Short mmCIF file of C-alpha atoms in Angstrom, two decimals:
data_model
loop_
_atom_site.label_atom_id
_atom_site.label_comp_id
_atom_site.label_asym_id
_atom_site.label_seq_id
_atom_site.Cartn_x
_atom_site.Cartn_y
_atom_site.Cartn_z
CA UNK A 222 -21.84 7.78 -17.55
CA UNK A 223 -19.87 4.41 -16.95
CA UNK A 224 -20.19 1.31 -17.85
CA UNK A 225 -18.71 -2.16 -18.04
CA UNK A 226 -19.34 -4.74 -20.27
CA UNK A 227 -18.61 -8.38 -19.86
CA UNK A 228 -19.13 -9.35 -23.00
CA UNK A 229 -19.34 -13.65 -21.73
CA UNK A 230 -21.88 -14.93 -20.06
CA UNK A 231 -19.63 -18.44 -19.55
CA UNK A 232 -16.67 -19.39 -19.42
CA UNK A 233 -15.32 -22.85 -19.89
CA UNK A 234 -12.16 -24.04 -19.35
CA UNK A 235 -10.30 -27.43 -18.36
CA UNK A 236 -8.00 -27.32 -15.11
CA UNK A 237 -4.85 -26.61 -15.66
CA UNK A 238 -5.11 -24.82 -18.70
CA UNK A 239 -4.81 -20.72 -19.05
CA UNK A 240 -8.05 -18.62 -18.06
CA UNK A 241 -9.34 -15.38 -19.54
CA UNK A 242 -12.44 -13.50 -18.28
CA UNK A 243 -12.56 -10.06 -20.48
CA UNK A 244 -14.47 -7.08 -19.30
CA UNK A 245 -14.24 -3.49 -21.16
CA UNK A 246 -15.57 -0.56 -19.73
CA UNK A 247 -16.51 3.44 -20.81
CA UNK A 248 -15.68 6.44 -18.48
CA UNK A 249 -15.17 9.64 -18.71
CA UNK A 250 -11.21 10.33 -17.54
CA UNK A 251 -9.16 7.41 -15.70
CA UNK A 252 -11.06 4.51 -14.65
CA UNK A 253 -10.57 2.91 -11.32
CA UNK A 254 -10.97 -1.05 -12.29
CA UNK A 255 -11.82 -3.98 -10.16
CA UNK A 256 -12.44 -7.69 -10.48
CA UNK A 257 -14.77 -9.60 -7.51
CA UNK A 258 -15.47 -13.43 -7.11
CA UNK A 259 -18.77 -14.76 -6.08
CA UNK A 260 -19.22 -17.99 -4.84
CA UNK A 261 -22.82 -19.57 -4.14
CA UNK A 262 -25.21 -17.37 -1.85
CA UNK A 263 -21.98 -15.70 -0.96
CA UNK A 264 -20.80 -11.94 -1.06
CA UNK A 265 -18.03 -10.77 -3.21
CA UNK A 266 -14.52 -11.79 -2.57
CA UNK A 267 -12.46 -8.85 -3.60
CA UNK A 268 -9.76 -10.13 -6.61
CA UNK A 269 -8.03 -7.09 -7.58
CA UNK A 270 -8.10 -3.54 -8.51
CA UNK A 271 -6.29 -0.99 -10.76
CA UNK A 272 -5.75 2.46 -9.61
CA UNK A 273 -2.25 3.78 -11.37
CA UNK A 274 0.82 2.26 -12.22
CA UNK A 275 1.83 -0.99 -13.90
CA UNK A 276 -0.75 -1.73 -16.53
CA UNK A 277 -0.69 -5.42 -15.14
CA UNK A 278 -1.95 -6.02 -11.70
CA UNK A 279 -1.52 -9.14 -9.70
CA UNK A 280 -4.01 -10.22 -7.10
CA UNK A 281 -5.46 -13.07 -5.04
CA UNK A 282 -5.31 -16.75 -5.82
CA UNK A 283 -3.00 -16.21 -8.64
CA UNK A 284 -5.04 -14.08 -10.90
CA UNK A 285 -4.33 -11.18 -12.86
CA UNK A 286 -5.00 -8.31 -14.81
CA UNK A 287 -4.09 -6.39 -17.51
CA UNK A 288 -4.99 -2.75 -18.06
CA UNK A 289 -5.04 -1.39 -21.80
CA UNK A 290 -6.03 1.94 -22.30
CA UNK A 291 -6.39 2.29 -25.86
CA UNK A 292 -8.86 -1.04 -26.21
CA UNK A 293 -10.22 -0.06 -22.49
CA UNK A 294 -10.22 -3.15 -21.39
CA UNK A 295 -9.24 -4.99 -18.08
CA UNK A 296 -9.13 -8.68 -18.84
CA UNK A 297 -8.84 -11.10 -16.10
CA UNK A 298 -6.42 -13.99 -16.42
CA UNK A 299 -5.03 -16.87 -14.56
CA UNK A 300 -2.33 -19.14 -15.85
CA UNK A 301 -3.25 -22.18 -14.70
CA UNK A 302 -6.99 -22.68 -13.35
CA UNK A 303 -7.96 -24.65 -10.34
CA UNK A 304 -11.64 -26.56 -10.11
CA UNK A 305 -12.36 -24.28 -7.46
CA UNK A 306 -12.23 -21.27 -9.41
CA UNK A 307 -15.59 -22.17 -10.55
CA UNK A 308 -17.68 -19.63 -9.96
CA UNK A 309 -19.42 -15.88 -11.10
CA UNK A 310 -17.08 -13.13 -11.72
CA UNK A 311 -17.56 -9.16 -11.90
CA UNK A 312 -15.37 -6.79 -13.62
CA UNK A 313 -16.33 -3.11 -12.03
CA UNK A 314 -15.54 0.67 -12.52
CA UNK A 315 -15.46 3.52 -10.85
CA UNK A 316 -14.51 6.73 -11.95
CA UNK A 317 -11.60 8.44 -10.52
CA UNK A 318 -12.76 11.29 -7.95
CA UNK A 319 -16.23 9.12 -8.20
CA UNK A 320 -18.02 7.03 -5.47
CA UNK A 321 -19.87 5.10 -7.54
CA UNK A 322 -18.75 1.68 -8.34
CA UNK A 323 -20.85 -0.09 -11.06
CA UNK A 324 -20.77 -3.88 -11.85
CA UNK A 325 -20.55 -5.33 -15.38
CA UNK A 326 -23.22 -8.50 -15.82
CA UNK A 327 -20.48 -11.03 -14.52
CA UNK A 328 -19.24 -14.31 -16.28
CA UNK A 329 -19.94 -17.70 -14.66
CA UNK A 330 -16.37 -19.88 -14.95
CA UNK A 331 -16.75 -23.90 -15.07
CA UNK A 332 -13.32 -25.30 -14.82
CA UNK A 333 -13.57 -28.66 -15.24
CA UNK A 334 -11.38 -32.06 -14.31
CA UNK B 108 -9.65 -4.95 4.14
CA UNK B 109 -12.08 -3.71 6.12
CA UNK B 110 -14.65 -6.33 7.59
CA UNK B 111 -18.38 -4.94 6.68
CA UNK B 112 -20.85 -7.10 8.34
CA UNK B 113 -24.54 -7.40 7.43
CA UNK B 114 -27.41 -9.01 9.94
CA UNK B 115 -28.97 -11.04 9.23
CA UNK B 116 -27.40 -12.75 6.92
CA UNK B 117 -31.19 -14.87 5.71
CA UNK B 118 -34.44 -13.51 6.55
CA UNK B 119 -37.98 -15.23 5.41
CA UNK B 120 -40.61 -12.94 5.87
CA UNK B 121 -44.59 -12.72 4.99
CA UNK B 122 -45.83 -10.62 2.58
CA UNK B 123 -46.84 -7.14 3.58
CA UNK B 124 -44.25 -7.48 6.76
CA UNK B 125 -41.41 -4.84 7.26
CA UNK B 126 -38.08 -5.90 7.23
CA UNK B 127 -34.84 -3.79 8.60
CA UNK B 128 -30.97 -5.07 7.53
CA UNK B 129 -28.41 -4.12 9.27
CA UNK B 130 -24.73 -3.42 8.12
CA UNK B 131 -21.99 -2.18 10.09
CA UNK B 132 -18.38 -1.06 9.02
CA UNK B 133 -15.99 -3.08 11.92
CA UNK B 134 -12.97 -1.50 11.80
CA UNK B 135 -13.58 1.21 9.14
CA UNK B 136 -14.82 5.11 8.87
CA UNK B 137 -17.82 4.70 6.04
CA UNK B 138 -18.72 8.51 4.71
CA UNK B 139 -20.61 6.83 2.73
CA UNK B 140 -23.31 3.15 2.38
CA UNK B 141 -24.31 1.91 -0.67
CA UNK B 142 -27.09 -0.32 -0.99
CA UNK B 143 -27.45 -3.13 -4.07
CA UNK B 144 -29.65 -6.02 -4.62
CA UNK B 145 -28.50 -8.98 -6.83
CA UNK B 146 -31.33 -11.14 -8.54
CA UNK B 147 -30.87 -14.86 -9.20
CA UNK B 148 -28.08 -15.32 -11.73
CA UNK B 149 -27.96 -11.52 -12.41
CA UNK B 150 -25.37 -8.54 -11.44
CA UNK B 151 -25.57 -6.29 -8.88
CA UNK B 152 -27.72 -3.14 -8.98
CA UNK B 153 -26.91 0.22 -6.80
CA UNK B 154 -29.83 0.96 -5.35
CA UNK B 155 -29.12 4.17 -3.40
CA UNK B 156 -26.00 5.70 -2.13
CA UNK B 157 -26.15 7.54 1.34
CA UNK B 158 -23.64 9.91 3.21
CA UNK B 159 -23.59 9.73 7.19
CA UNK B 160 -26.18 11.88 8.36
CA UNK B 161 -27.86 12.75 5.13
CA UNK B 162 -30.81 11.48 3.13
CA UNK B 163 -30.01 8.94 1.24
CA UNK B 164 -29.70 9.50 -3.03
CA UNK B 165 -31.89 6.91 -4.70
CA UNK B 166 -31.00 5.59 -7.98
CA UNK B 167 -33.77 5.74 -11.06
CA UNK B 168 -36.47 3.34 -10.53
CA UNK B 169 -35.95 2.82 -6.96
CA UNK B 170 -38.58 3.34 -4.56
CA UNK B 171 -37.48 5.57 -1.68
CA UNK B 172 -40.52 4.89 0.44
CA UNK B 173 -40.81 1.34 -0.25
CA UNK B 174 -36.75 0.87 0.25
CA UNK B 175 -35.87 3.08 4.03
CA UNK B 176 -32.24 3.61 3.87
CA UNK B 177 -30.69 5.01 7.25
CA UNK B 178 -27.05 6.14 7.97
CA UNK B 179 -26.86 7.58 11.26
CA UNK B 180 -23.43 6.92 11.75
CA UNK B 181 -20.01 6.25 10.44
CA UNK B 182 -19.90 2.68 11.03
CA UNK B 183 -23.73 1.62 10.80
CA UNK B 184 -26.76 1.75 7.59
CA UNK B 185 -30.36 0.02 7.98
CA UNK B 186 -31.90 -0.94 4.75
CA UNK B 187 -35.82 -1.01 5.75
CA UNK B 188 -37.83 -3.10 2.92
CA UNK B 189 -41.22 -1.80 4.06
CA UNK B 190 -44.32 -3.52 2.74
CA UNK B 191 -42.58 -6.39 1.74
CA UNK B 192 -43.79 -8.52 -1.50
CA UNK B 193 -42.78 -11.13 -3.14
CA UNK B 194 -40.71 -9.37 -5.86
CA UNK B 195 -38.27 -7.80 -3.34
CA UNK B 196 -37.21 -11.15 -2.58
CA UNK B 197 -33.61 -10.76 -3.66
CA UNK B 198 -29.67 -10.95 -2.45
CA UNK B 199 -29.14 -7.25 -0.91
CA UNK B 200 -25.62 -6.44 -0.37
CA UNK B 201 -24.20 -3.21 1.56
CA UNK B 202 -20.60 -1.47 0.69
CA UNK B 203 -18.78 0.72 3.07
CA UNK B 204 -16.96 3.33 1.22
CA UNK B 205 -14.64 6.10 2.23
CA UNK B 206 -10.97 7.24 2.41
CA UNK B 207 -8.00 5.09 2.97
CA UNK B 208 -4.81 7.12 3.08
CA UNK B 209 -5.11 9.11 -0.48
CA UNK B 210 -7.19 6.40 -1.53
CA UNK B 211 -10.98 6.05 -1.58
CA UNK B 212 -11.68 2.68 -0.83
CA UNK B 213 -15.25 0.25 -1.15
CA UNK B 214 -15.64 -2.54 0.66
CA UNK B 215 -18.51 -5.29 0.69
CA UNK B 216 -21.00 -6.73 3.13
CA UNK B 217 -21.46 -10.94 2.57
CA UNK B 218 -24.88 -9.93 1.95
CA UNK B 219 -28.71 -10.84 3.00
CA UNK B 220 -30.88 -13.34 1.40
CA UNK B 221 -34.50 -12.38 1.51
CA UNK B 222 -37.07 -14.12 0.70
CA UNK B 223 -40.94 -13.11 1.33
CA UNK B 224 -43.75 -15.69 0.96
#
């Protein structure tokens, strides 16, 4: 079965500085990988996803993701954080050929002034 | 992306009341719904996953008389909280899912606040 695992509840970081929001996940054969935002009584804002390809993955608002197979992880990352990048984050999988999609436990981001 | 749409988008109810959500695919063919529910501070949780036209698979733990799931057709699912209680006040957010091109593709639903006094 498949998992992810988002192994920080929080996330603190000062604006400007580099952000990292790690996520690791378990499936049987090649993963399908996605990161979602979620602002306050909001939906999710679809980040970015890894299907094939380059191992890093750029997507909206200037983050991005790096796939490594051997540690299976998918760690989101942003050079330079923003104050409104505060908010909960999900790293998700889905198995390739799968429908499922299943949500790790998300990490809340503060960036602060 | 595909725009997925829920209605409503808040909903108070009273407790023992029935309560239908509605989410519709815009501008995309949905084989298949999913259903999750998001408590405070907490990830999401598939409920049940339903193809158009069939009955809808229920994941462990959910109850599939308490929690109607409809998908009549390729652009519409009702999620029917029957009997409504206090404890199914939650954040319930639909997914559209189906093929884009060679690629099978998910998208989400801004989701529906319930709340039941």
């Amino acid at each position: 079965a498949q998992s992810v695992a988002q192994p920080e509840d929080q996330v603190n970081v000062a604006e400007g500085n580099p952000l990292t929001v790690k996520c690791t996940y378990s499936v049987s054969g090649n993963p399908y990988l996605f990161w979602y935002v979620q602002y306050p009584n909001r939906g999710l804002q679809f980040l970015l996803k890894y299907i094939t390809g380059d191992n890093l993955v750029k997507g909206s608002y200037g983050f991005e993701a790096e796939f490594n197979k051997s540690q299976t992880s998918f760690h989101l990352k942003k050079p330079s954080a923003l104050v409104s990048d505060s908010a909960l984050y999900f790293c998700a999988v889905r198995e390739t050929g799968g429908f499922k999609t299943i949500f790790g436990a998300g990490t809340r981001l503060f960036v602060k002034a | 992306g595909a725009v997925v749409s829920q209605h409503p988008s808040w909903v108070i109810c009273k407790s023992g009341t029935s309560v239908k959500i509605e989410c519709r695919s815009l501008d995309f063919q949905a084989t298949t719904m999913f259903w999750y529910r998001q408590f405070p501070k907490q990830s999401l949780m598939l409920m049940a996953t339903s193809n158009e036209g069939s009955k809808a698979t229920y994941e462990q733990g959910v109850e599939k008389d308490k929690f109607l799931i409809n998908h009549a057709s390729l652009t519409l699912s009702t999620l029917t909280v029957t009997s409504a209680h206090p404890e199914d006040s939650s954040f319930y957010i639909c997914s559209a899912g189906g093929n884009s091109g060679m690629v099978y593709e998910q998208f989400f639903g801004p989701g529906t606040r319930l709340t039941v006094l």
